[in-house]
Amino acid sequence: AALTVDSLSLMCSGKLEHIVLNCDLGCVMNLYNPSIIAWEPLLEPWRFILEGDFHLLSQPHLCDVRVHADAPCNVNLSVSMCELLSSSLLTLIEDVTGKAKVAPESEPFSPFSIVNET
């Protein structure tokens, strides 16, 4: 995945008991899809503002976060992109839960093979 941040403006002010954060961010995300051997845009260029008020000394800690965008966030989902995302998610779930299939030590894995056709 390639997440590109094309613009970033960050402002933070206040004291420890009350911090105000304002972030103006522009980004785009592309994913490499090996089934079509190409980069595909997952997230079209998008600009948004993230604002936050943090009250750190209050009990419980209070936090107010807001996201504002003038344009919608466009996400591209083709059939091949859905297949890539679902297989990646399933692999991640198997890795986290410990259910991933591990090749035995006696069977080394090689993604390539050599064939002599002479």
mmCIF file of N, CA and C in Angstrom:
data_model
loop_
_atom_site.group_PDB
_atom_site.id
_atom_site.type_symbol
_atom_site.label_atom_id
_atom_site.label_comp_id
_atom_site.label_asym_id
_atom_site.label_seq_id
_atom_site.Cartn_x
_atom_site.Cartn_y
_atom_site.Cartn_z
ATOM 1 N N ALA A 1 0.841 -1.178 0.000
ATOM 2 C CA ALA A 1 0.000 0.000 0.000
ATOM 3 C C ALA A 1 0.876 1.227 0.000
ATOM 4 N N ALA A 2 0.426 2.236 -0.659
ATOM 5 C CA ALA A 2 1.151 3.499 -0.700
ATOM 6 C C ALA A 2 0.198 4.614 -0.300
ATOM 7 N N LEU A 3 0.393 5.137 0.903
ATOM 8 C CA LEU A 3 -0.386 6.270 1.382
ATOM 9 C C LEU A 3 0.464 7.502 1.169
ATOM 10 N N THR A 4 -0.030 8.438 0.379
ATOM 11 C CA THR A 4 0.696 9.660 0.089
ATOM 12 C C THR A 4 -0.008 10.830 0.733
ATOM 13 N N VAL A 5 0.732 11.568 1.545
ATOM 14 C CA VAL A 5 0.206 12.788 2.146
ATOM 15 C C VAL A 5 0.712 13.934 1.288
ATOM 16 N N ASP A 6 -0.210 14.653 0.632
ATOM 17 C CA ASP A 6 0.221 15.721 -0.256
ATOM 18 C C ASP A 6 0.232 17.092 0.419
ATOM 19 N N SER A 7 -0.443 17.228 1.533
ATOM 20 C CA SER A 7 -0.375 18.479 2.285
ATOM 21 C C SER A 7 -0.721 18.199 3.741
ATOM 22 N N LEU A 8 -0.043 18.912 4.622
ATOM 23 C CA LEU A 8 -0.273 18.715 6.044
ATOM 24 C C LEU A 8 -0.011 20.030 6.763
ATOM 25 N N SER A 9 -0.976 20.448 7.536
ATOM 26 C CA SER A 9 -0.845 21.621 8.380
ATOM 27 C C SER A 9 -1.346 21.236 9.761
ATOM 28 N N LEU A 10 -0.511 21.407 10.769
ATOM 29 C CA LEU A 10 -0.857 20.988 12.117
ATOM 30 C C LEU A 10 -0.640 22.137 13.078
ATOM 31 N N MET A 11 -1.658 22.408 13.910
ATOM 32 C CA MET A 11 -1.560 23.444 14.918
ATOM 33 C C MET A 11 -2.040 22.870 16.247
ATOM 34 N N CYS A 12 -1.254 23.087 17.276
ATOM 35 C CA CYS A 12 -1.602 22.607 18.593
ATOM 36 C C CYS A 12 -1.417 23.759 19.572
ATOM 37 N N SER A 13 -2.401 23.977 20.449
ATOM 38 C CA SER A 13 -2.307 25.075 21.407
ATOM 39 C C SER A 13 -2.960 24.665 22.718
ATOM 40 N N GLY A 14 -2.729 25.467 23.737
ATOM 41 C CA GLY A 14 -3.345 25.225 25.027
ATOM 42 C C GLY A 14 -2.342 24.849 26.089
ATOM 43 N N LYS A 15 -2.859 24.424 27.212
ATOM 44 C CA LYS A 15 -2.051 23.970 28.333
ATOM 45 C C LYS A 15 -2.319 22.498 28.555
ATOM 46 N N LEU A 16 -1.601 21.905 29.491
ATOM 47 C CA LEU A 16 -1.725 20.470 29.732
ATOM 48 C C LEU A 16 -3.156 20.064 30.061
ATOM 49 N N GLU A 17 -3.888 20.898 30.775
ATOM 50 C CA GLU A 17 -5.255 20.528 31.146
ATOM 51 C C GLU A 17 -6.243 20.637 29.988
ATOM 52 N N HIS A 18 -5.922 21.455 28.951
ATOM 53 C CA HIS A 18 -6.826 21.589 27.802
ATOM 54 C C HIS A 18 -5.982 21.850 26.546
ATOM 55 N N ILE A 19 -5.914 20.861 25.688
ATOM 56 C CA ILE A 19 -5.131 20.965 24.451
ATOM 57 C C ILE A 19 -6.091 21.003 23.272
ATOM 58 N N VAL A 20 -5.837 21.920 22.345
ATOM 59 C CA VAL A 20 -6.643 22.050 21.126
ATOM 60 C C VAL A 20 -5.747 21.700 19.942
ATOM 61 N N LEU A 21 -6.238 20.803 19.103
ATOM 62 C CA LEU A 21 -5.491 20.331 17.938
ATOM 63 C C LEU A 21 -6.292 20.638 16.687
ATOM 64 N N ASN A 22 -5.617 21.150 15.653
ATOM 65 C CA ASN A 22 -6.252 21.426 14.370
ATOM 66 C C ASN A 22 -5.309 20.936 13.282
ATOM 67 N N CYS A 23 -5.780 20.024 12.447
ATOM 68 C CA CYS A 23 -4.946 19.418 11.410
ATOM 69 C C CYS A 23 -5.681 19.477 10.070
ATOM 70 N N ASP A 24 -5.035 20.040 9.075
ATOM 71 C CA ASP A 24 -5.561 20.097 7.708
ATOM 72 C C ASP A 24 -4.715 19.124 6.897
ATOM 73 N N LEU A 25 -5.348 18.105 6.329
ATOM 74 C CA LEU A 25 -4.612 17.014 5.703
ATOM 75 C C LEU A 25 -5.183 16.662 4.339
ATOM 76 N N GLY A 26 -4.309 16.424 3.384
ATOM 77 C CA GLY A 26 -4.693 15.924 2.066
ATOM 78 C C GLY A 26 -3.953 14.626 1.812
ATOM 79 N N CYS A 27 -4.663 13.589 1.332
ATOM 80 C CA CYS A 27 -4.005 12.295 1.138
ATOM 81 C C CYS A 27 -4.639 11.522 -0.019
ATOM 82 N N VAL A 28 -3.919 10.502 -0.460
ATOM 83 C CA VAL A 28 -4.378 9.572 -1.483
ATOM 84 C C VAL A 28 -3.761 8.212 -1.150
ATOM 85 N N MET A 29 -4.471 7.106 -1.453
ATOM 86 C CA MET A 29 -3.926 5.773 -1.158
ATOM 87 C C MET A 29 -4.074 4.868 -2.378
ATOM 88 N N ASN A 30 -2.952 4.244 -2.748
ATOM 89 C CA ASN A 30 -2.925 3.278 -3.840
ATOM 90 C C ASN A 30 -2.500 1.930 -3.298
ATOM 91 N N LEU A 31 -3.049 0.854 -3.868
ATOM 92 C CA LEU A 31 -2.673 -0.507 -3.496
ATOM 93 C C LEU A 31 -2.156 -1.236 -4.726
ATOM 94 N N TYR A 32 -1.102 -2.024 -4.533
ATOM 95 C CA TYR A 32 -0.607 -2.848 -5.640
ATOM 96 C C TYR A 32 -1.439 -4.109 -5.700
ATOM 97 N N ASN A 33 -2.009 -4.379 -6.864
ATOM 98 C CA ASN A 33 -2.847 -5.559 -7.051
ATOM 99 C C ASN A 33 -2.114 -6.532 -7.969
ATOM 100 N N PRO A 34 -1.544 -7.614 -7.412
ATOM 101 C CA PRO A 34 -0.773 -8.539 -8.243
ATOM 102 C C PRO A 34 -1.607 -9.293 -9.267
ATOM 103 N N SER A 35 -2.911 -9.417 -9.064
ATOM 104 C CA SER A 35 -3.723 -10.160 -10.035
ATOM 105 C C SER A 35 -3.855 -9.412 -11.357
ATOM 106 N N ILE A 36 -3.726 -8.098 -11.342
ATOM 107 C CA ILE A 36 -3.754 -7.329 -12.597
ATOM 108 C C ILE A 36 -2.409 -6.658 -12.865
ATOM 109 N N ILE A 37 -1.423 -6.901 -12.001
ATOM 110 C CA ILE A 37 -0.064 -6.383 -12.125
ATOM 111 C C ILE A 37 -0.081 -4.864 -12.311
ATOM 112 N N ALA A 38 -0.741 -4.174 -11.404
ATOM 113 C CA ALA A 38 -0.835 -2.711 -11.498
ATOM 114 C C ALA A 38 -1.188 -2.123 -10.139
ATOM 115 N N TRP A 39 -0.875 -0.831 -9.994
ATOM 116 C CA TRP A 39 -1.309 -0.070 -8.826
ATOM 117 C C TRP A 39 -2.721 0.422 -9.087
ATOM 118 N N GLU A 40 -3.584 0.278 -8.094
ATOM 119 C CA GLU A 40 -4.962 0.758 -8.204
ATOM 120 C C GLU A 40 -5.228 1.790 -7.109
ATOM 121 N N PRO A 41 -5.949 2.857 -7.451
ATOM 122 C CA PRO A 41 -6.295 3.825 -6.402
ATOM 123 C C PRO A 41 -7.406 3.271 -5.519
ATOM 124 N N LEU A 42 -7.150 3.175 -4.224
ATOM 125 C CA LEU A 42 -8.183 2.774 -3.279
ATOM 126 C C LEU A 42 -8.914 4.009 -2.772
ATOM 127 N N LEU A 43 -8.151 5.024 -2.393
ATOM 128 C CA LEU A 43 -8.704 6.285 -1.909
ATOM 129 C C LEU A 43 -8.274 7.396 -2.858
ATOM 130 N N GLU A 44 -9.247 8.019 -3.514
ATOM 131 C CA GLU A 44 -8.959 9.135 -4.413
ATOM 132 C C GLU A 44 -8.435 10.318 -3.593
ATOM 133 N N PRO A 45 -7.726 11.266 -4.222
ATOM 134 C CA PRO A 45 -7.235 12.425 -3.468
ATOM 135 C C PRO A 45 -8.366 13.067 -2.656
ATOM 136 N N TRP A 46 -8.088 13.255 -1.362
ATOM 137 C CA TRP A 46 -9.111 13.744 -0.439
ATOM 138 C C TRP A 46 -8.475 14.690 0.562
ATOM 139 N N ARG A 47 -9.159 15.766 0.846
ATOM 140 C CA ARG A 47 -8.688 16.774 1.789
ATOM 141 C C ARG A 47 -9.721 16.893 2.912
ATOM 142 N N PHE A 48 -9.243 16.902 4.156
ATOM 143 C CA PHE A 48 -10.154 17.020 5.294
ATOM 144 C C PHE A 48 -9.470 17.749 6.439
ATOM 145 N N ILE A 49 -10.274 18.192 7.392
ATOM 146 C CA ILE A 49 -9.788 18.890 8.578
ATOM 147 C C ILE A 49 -10.155 18.043 9.800
ATOM 148 N N LEU A 50 -9.188 17.820 10.643
ATOM 149 C CA LEU A 50 -9.371 17.074 11.878
ATOM 150 C C LEU A 50 -9.163 18.046 13.036
ATOM 151 N N GLU A 51 -10.184 18.171 13.888
ATOM 152 C CA GLU A 51 -10.102 19.072 15.034
ATOM 153 C C GLU A 51 -10.329 18.262 16.301
ATOM 154 N N GLY A 52 -9.590 18.609 17.344
ATOM 155 C CA GLY A 52 -9.757 17.892 18.594
ATOM 156 C C GLY A 52 -9.585 18.782 19.801
ATOM 157 N N ASP A 53 -10.403 18.561 20.817
ATOM 158 C CA ASP A 53 -10.292 19.204 22.127
ATOM 159 C C ASP A 53 -10.036 18.095 23.138
ATOM 160 N N PHE A 54 -8.943 18.215 23.858
ATOM 161 C CA PHE A 54 -8.564 17.184 24.820
ATOM 162 C C PHE A 54 -8.462 17.799 26.212
ATOM 163 N N HIS A 55 -9.239 17.271 27.146
ATOM 164 C CA HIS A 55 -9.219 17.695 28.546
ATOM 165 C C HIS A 55 -8.555 16.563 29.333
ATOM 166 N N LEU A 56 -7.243 16.696 29.535
ATOM 167 C CA LEU A 56 -6.458 15.582 30.061
ATOM 168 C C LEU A 56 -6.487 15.463 31.578
ATOM 169 N N LEU A 57 -6.775 16.544 32.280
ATOM 170 C CA LEU A 57 -6.753 16.474 33.741
ATOM 171 C C LEU A 57 -8.109 16.166 34.349
ATOM 172 N N SER A 58 -9.156 16.164 33.545
ATOM 173 C CA SER A 58 -10.485 15.848 34.079
ATOM 174 C C SER A 58 -10.612 14.342 34.276
ATOM 175 N N GLN A 59 -11.486 13.954 35.158
ATOM 176 C CA GLN A 59 -11.733 12.536 35.405
ATOM 177 C C GLN A 59 -13.182 12.222 35.094
ATOM 178 N N PRO A 60 -13.547 11.410 34.158
ATOM 179 C CA PRO A 60 -12.653 10.745 33.219
ATOM 180 C C PRO A 60 -12.119 11.743 32.195
ATOM 181 N N HIS A 61 -11.069 11.350 31.464
ATOM 182 C CA HIS A 61 -10.496 12.216 30.434
ATOM 183 C C HIS A 61 -11.544 12.464 29.357
ATOM 184 N N LEU A 62 -11.701 13.709 28.948
ATOM 185 C CA LEU A 62 -12.686 14.052 27.924
ATOM 186 C C LEU A 62 -11.969 14.368 26.622
ATOM 187 N N CYS A 63 -12.558 13.919 25.538
ATOM 188 C CA CYS A 63 -11.968 14.115 24.221
ATOM 189 C C CYS A 63 -13.095 14.351 23.223
ATOM 190 N N ASP A 64 -12.964 15.393 22.435
ATOM 191 C CA ASP A 64 -13.950 15.698 21.393
ATOM 192 C C ASP A 64 -13.192 15.820 20.083
ATOM 193 N N VAL A 65 -13.445 14.907 19.141
ATOM 194 C CA VAL A 65 -12.748 14.893 17.853
ATOM 195 C C VAL A 65 -13.780 15.068 16.751
ATOM 196 N N ARG A 66 -13.491 15.976 15.818
ATOM 197 C CA ARG A 66 -14.382 16.254 14.696
ATOM 198 C C ARG A 66 -13.607 16.158 13.381
ATOM 199 N N VAL A 67 -14.266 15.617 12.359
ATOM 200 C CA VAL A 67 -13.693 15.551 11.013
ATOM 201 C C VAL A 67 -14.623 16.326 10.085
ATOM 202 N N HIS A 68 -14.036 17.233 9.296
ATOM 203 C CA HIS A 68 -14.823 18.033 8.357
ATOM 204 C C HIS A 68 -14.173 17.944 6.979
ATOM 205 N N ALA A 69 -14.993 17.708 5.964
ATOM 206 C CA ALA A 69 -14.508 17.668 4.584
ATOM 207 C C ALA A 69 -15.508 18.384 3.695
ATOM 208 N N ASP A 70 -14.986 19.191 2.772
ATOM 209 C CA ASP A 70 -15.855 19.900 1.827
ATOM 210 C C ASP A 70 -16.314 19.000 0.684
ATOM 211 N N ALA A 71 -15.555 17.958 0.399
ATOM 212 C CA ALA A 71 -15.892 17.030 -0.696
ATOM 213 C C ALA A 71 -15.994 15.619 -0.123
ATOM 214 N N PRO A 72 -16.772 14.736 -0.765
ATOM 215 C CA PRO A 72 -16.878 13.361 -0.270
ATOM 216 C C PRO A 72 -15.570 12.596 -0.458
ATOM 217 N N CYS A 73 -15.410 11.551 0.326
ATOM 218 C CA CYS A 73 -14.254 10.661 0.218
ATOM 219 C C CYS A 73 -14.610 9.566 -0.788
ATOM 220 N N ASN A 74 -13.904 9.521 -1.901
ATOM 221 C CA ASN A 74 -14.186 8.538 -2.943
ATOM 222 C C ASN A 74 -13.285 7.325 -2.777
ATOM 223 N N VAL A 75 -13.900 6.156 -2.611
ATOM 224 C CA VAL A 75 -13.184 4.893 -2.465
ATOM 225 C C VAL A 75 -13.523 4.026 -3.670
ATOM 226 N N ASN A 76 -12.493 3.476 -4.313
ATOM 227 C CA ASN A 76 -12.681 2.621 -5.483
ATOM 228 C C ASN A 76 -12.615 1.162 -5.067
ATOM 229 N N LEU A 77 -13.629 0.399 -5.428
ATOM 230 C CA LEU A 77 -13.656 -1.024 -5.132
ATOM 231 C C LEU A 77 -14.032 -1.795 -6.393
ATOM 232 N N SER A 78 -13.021 -2.293 -7.094
ATOM 233 C CA SER A 78 -13.261 -3.160 -8.242
ATOM 234 C C SER A 78 -13.347 -4.601 -7.746
ATOM 235 N N VAL A 79 -13.715 -5.514 -8.614
ATOM 236 C CA VAL A 79 -13.807 -6.923 -8.235
ATOM 237 C C VAL A 79 -12.439 -7.434 -7.795
ATOM 238 N N SER A 80 -11.390 -7.103 -8.575
ATOM 239 C CA SER A 80 -10.049 -7.579 -8.215
ATOM 240 C C SER A 80 -9.565 -6.923 -6.916
ATOM 241 N N MET A 81 -9.954 -5.673 -6.664
ATOM 242 C CA MET A 81 -9.579 -4.998 -5.422
ATOM 243 C C MET A 81 -10.276 -5.661 -4.229
ATOM 244 N N CYS A 82 -11.545 -6.023 -4.385
ATOM 245 C CA CYS A 82 -12.280 -6.711 -3.310
ATOM 246 C C CYS A 82 -11.650 -8.064 -3.003
ATOM 247 N N GLU A 83 -11.236 -8.792 -4.045
ATOM 248 C CA GLU A 83 -10.580 -10.080 -3.833
ATOM 249 C C GLU A 83 -9.266 -9.898 -3.081
ATOM 250 N N LEU A 84 -8.496 -8.879 -3.454
ATOM 251 C CA LEU A 84 -7.225 -8.606 -2.780
ATOM 252 C C LEU A 84 -7.454 -8.251 -1.314
ATOM 253 N N LEU A 85 -8.394 -7.355 -1.046
ATOM 254 C CA LEU A 85 -8.666 -6.923 0.331
ATOM 255 C C LEU A 85 -9.201 -8.078 1.183
ATOM 256 N N SER A 86 -10.111 -8.895 0.617
ATOM 257 C CA SER A 86 -10.669 -9.999 1.405
ATOM 258 C C SER A 86 -9.616 -11.051 1.703
ATOM 259 N N SER A 87 -8.748 -11.379 0.739
ATOM 260 C CA SER A 87 -7.702 -12.376 1.008
ATOM 261 C C SER A 87 -6.689 -11.826 2.002
ATOM 262 N N SER A 88 -6.376 -10.532 1.925
ATOM 263 C CA SER A 88 -5.449 -9.926 2.894
ATOM 264 C C SER A 88 -6.053 -9.934 4.294
ATOM 265 N N LEU A 89 -7.336 -9.624 4.396
ATOM 266 C CA LEU A 89 -8.008 -9.618 5.691
ATOM 267 C C LEU A 89 -8.066 -11.025 6.282
ATOM 268 N N LEU A 90 -8.390 -12.020 5.450
ATOM 269 C CA LEU A 90 -8.441 -13.406 5.937
ATOM 270 C C LEU A 90 -7.068 -13.873 6.415
ATOM 271 N N THR A 91 -6.022 -13.508 5.680
ATOM 272 C CA THR A 91 -4.666 -13.876 6.086
ATOM 273 C C THR A 91 -4.307 -13.213 7.405
ATOM 274 N N LEU A 92 -4.669 -11.954 7.565
ATOM 275 C CA LEU A 92 -4.399 -11.241 8.810
ATOM 276 C C LEU A 92 -5.130 -11.884 9.988
ATOM 277 N N ILE A 93 -6.385 -12.247 9.776
ATOM 278 C CA ILE A 93 -7.162 -12.897 10.843
ATOM 279 C C ILE A 93 -6.533 -14.236 11.220
ATOM 280 N N GLU A 94 -6.112 -15.022 10.228
ATOM 281 C CA GLU A 94 -5.464 -16.304 10.506
ATOM 282 C C GLU A 94 -4.160 -16.108 11.271
ATOM 283 N N ASP A 95 -3.388 -15.077 10.904
ATOM 284 C CA ASP A 95 -2.130 -14.803 11.603
ATOM 285 C C ASP A 95 -2.384 -14.396 13.046
ATOM 286 N N VAL A 96 -3.387 -13.546 13.277
ATOM 287 C CA VAL A 96 -3.677 -13.050 14.629
ATOM 288 C C VAL A 96 -4.227 -14.163 15.515
ATOM 289 N N THR A 97 -5.103 -14.991 14.967
ATOM 290 C CA THR A 97 -5.719 -16.050 15.771
ATOM 291 C C THR A 97 -4.842 -17.290 15.889
ATOM 292 N N GLY A 98 -3.736 -17.336 15.154
ATOM 293 C CA GLY A 98 -2.840 -18.486 15.219
ATOM 294 C C GLY A 98 -3.301 -19.657 14.394
ATOM 295 N N LYS A 99 -4.237 -19.457 13.490
ATOM 296 C CA LYS A 99 -4.758 -20.553 12.667
ATOM 297 C C LYS A 99 -4.091 -20.618 11.295
ATOM 298 N N ALA A 100 -3.031 -19.829 11.100
ATOM 299 C CA ALA A 100 -2.351 -19.819 9.808
ATOM 300 C C ALA A 100 -1.677 -21.165 9.577
ATOM 301 N N LYS A 101 -1.724 -21.633 8.343
ATOM 302 C CA LYS A 101 -1.093 -22.897 7.995
ATOM 303 C C LYS A 101 0.401 -22.655 7.811
ATOM 304 N N VAL A 102 1.194 -23.390 8.557
ATOM 305 C CA VAL A 102 2.642 -23.259 8.487
ATOM 306 C C VAL A 102 3.199 -24.500 7.818
ATOM 307 N N ALA A 103 4.060 -24.304 6.824
ATOM 308 C CA ALA A 103 4.665 -25.442 6.127
ATOM 309 C C ALA A 103 5.616 -26.161 7.068
ATOM 310 N N PRO A 104 5.602 -27.501 7.050
ATOM 311 C CA PRO A 104 6.531 -28.254 7.900
ATOM 312 C C PRO A 104 7.977 -27.925 7.535
ATOM 313 N N GLU A 105 8.888 -28.112 8.497
ATOM 314 C CA GLU A 105 10.300 -27.797 8.286
ATOM 315 C C GLU A 105 10.897 -28.618 7.146
ATOM 316 N N SER A 106 10.407 -29.846 6.922
ATOM 317 C CA SER A 106 10.981 -30.709 5.899
ATOM 318 C C SER A 106 10.571 -30.289 4.484
ATOM 319 N N GLU A 107 9.583 -29.430 4.346
ATOM 320 C CA GLU A 107 9.125 -28.996 3.032
ATOM 321 C C GLU A 107 9.415 -27.509 2.852
ATOM 322 N N PRO A 108 10.579 -27.158 2.301
ATOM 323 C CA PRO A 108 10.882 -25.742 2.104
ATOM 324 C C PRO A 108 9.961 -25.142 1.044
ATOM 325 N N PHE A 109 9.630 -23.902 1.242
ATOM 326 C CA PHE A 109 8.741 -23.202 0.306
ATOM 327 C C PHE A 109 9.576 -22.408 -0.678
ATOM 328 N N SER A 110 9.251 -22.536 -1.955
ATOM 329 C CA SER A 110 9.914 -21.746 -2.994
ATOM 330 C C SER A 110 8.857 -21.232 -3.954
ATOM 331 N N PRO A 111 8.770 -19.914 -4.136
ATOM 332 C CA PRO A 111 7.742 -19.384 -5.039
ATOM 333 C C PRO A 111 8.092 -19.569 -6.513
ATOM 334 N N PHE A 112 9.331 -20.040 -6.803
ATOM 335 C CA PHE A 112 9.755 -20.207 -8.181
ATOM 336 C C PHE A 112 10.238 -21.642 -8.389
ATOM 337 N N SER A 113 10.220 -22.088 -9.639
ATOM 338 C CA SER A 113 10.770 -23.399 -9.963
ATOM 339 C C SER A 113 11.534 -23.296 -11.275
ATOM 340 N N ILE A 114 12.504 -24.161 -11.437
ATOM 341 C CA ILE A 114 13.317 -24.175 -12.659
ATOM 342 C C ILE A 114 12.940 -25.409 -13.457
ATOM 343 N N VAL A 115 12.658 -25.208 -14.737
ATOM 344 C CA VAL A 115 12.298 -26.314 -15.615
ATOM 345 C C VAL A 115 13.246 -26.307 -16.807
ATOM 346 N N ASN A 116 13.873 -27.425 -17.055
ATOM 347 C CA ASN A 116 14.775 -27.558 -18.193
ATOM 348 C C ASN A 116 13.997 -28.146 -19.349
ATOM 349 N N GLU A 117 13.767 -27.347 -20.387
ATOM 350 C CA GLU A 117 12.988 -27.798 -21.539
ATOM 351 C C GLU A 117 13.867 -27.989 -22.770
ATOM 352 N N THR A 118 15.135 -28.411 -22.572
ATOM 353 C CA THR A 118 16.028 -28.603 -23.722
ATOM 354 C C THR A 118 16.022 -30.050 -24.184
#
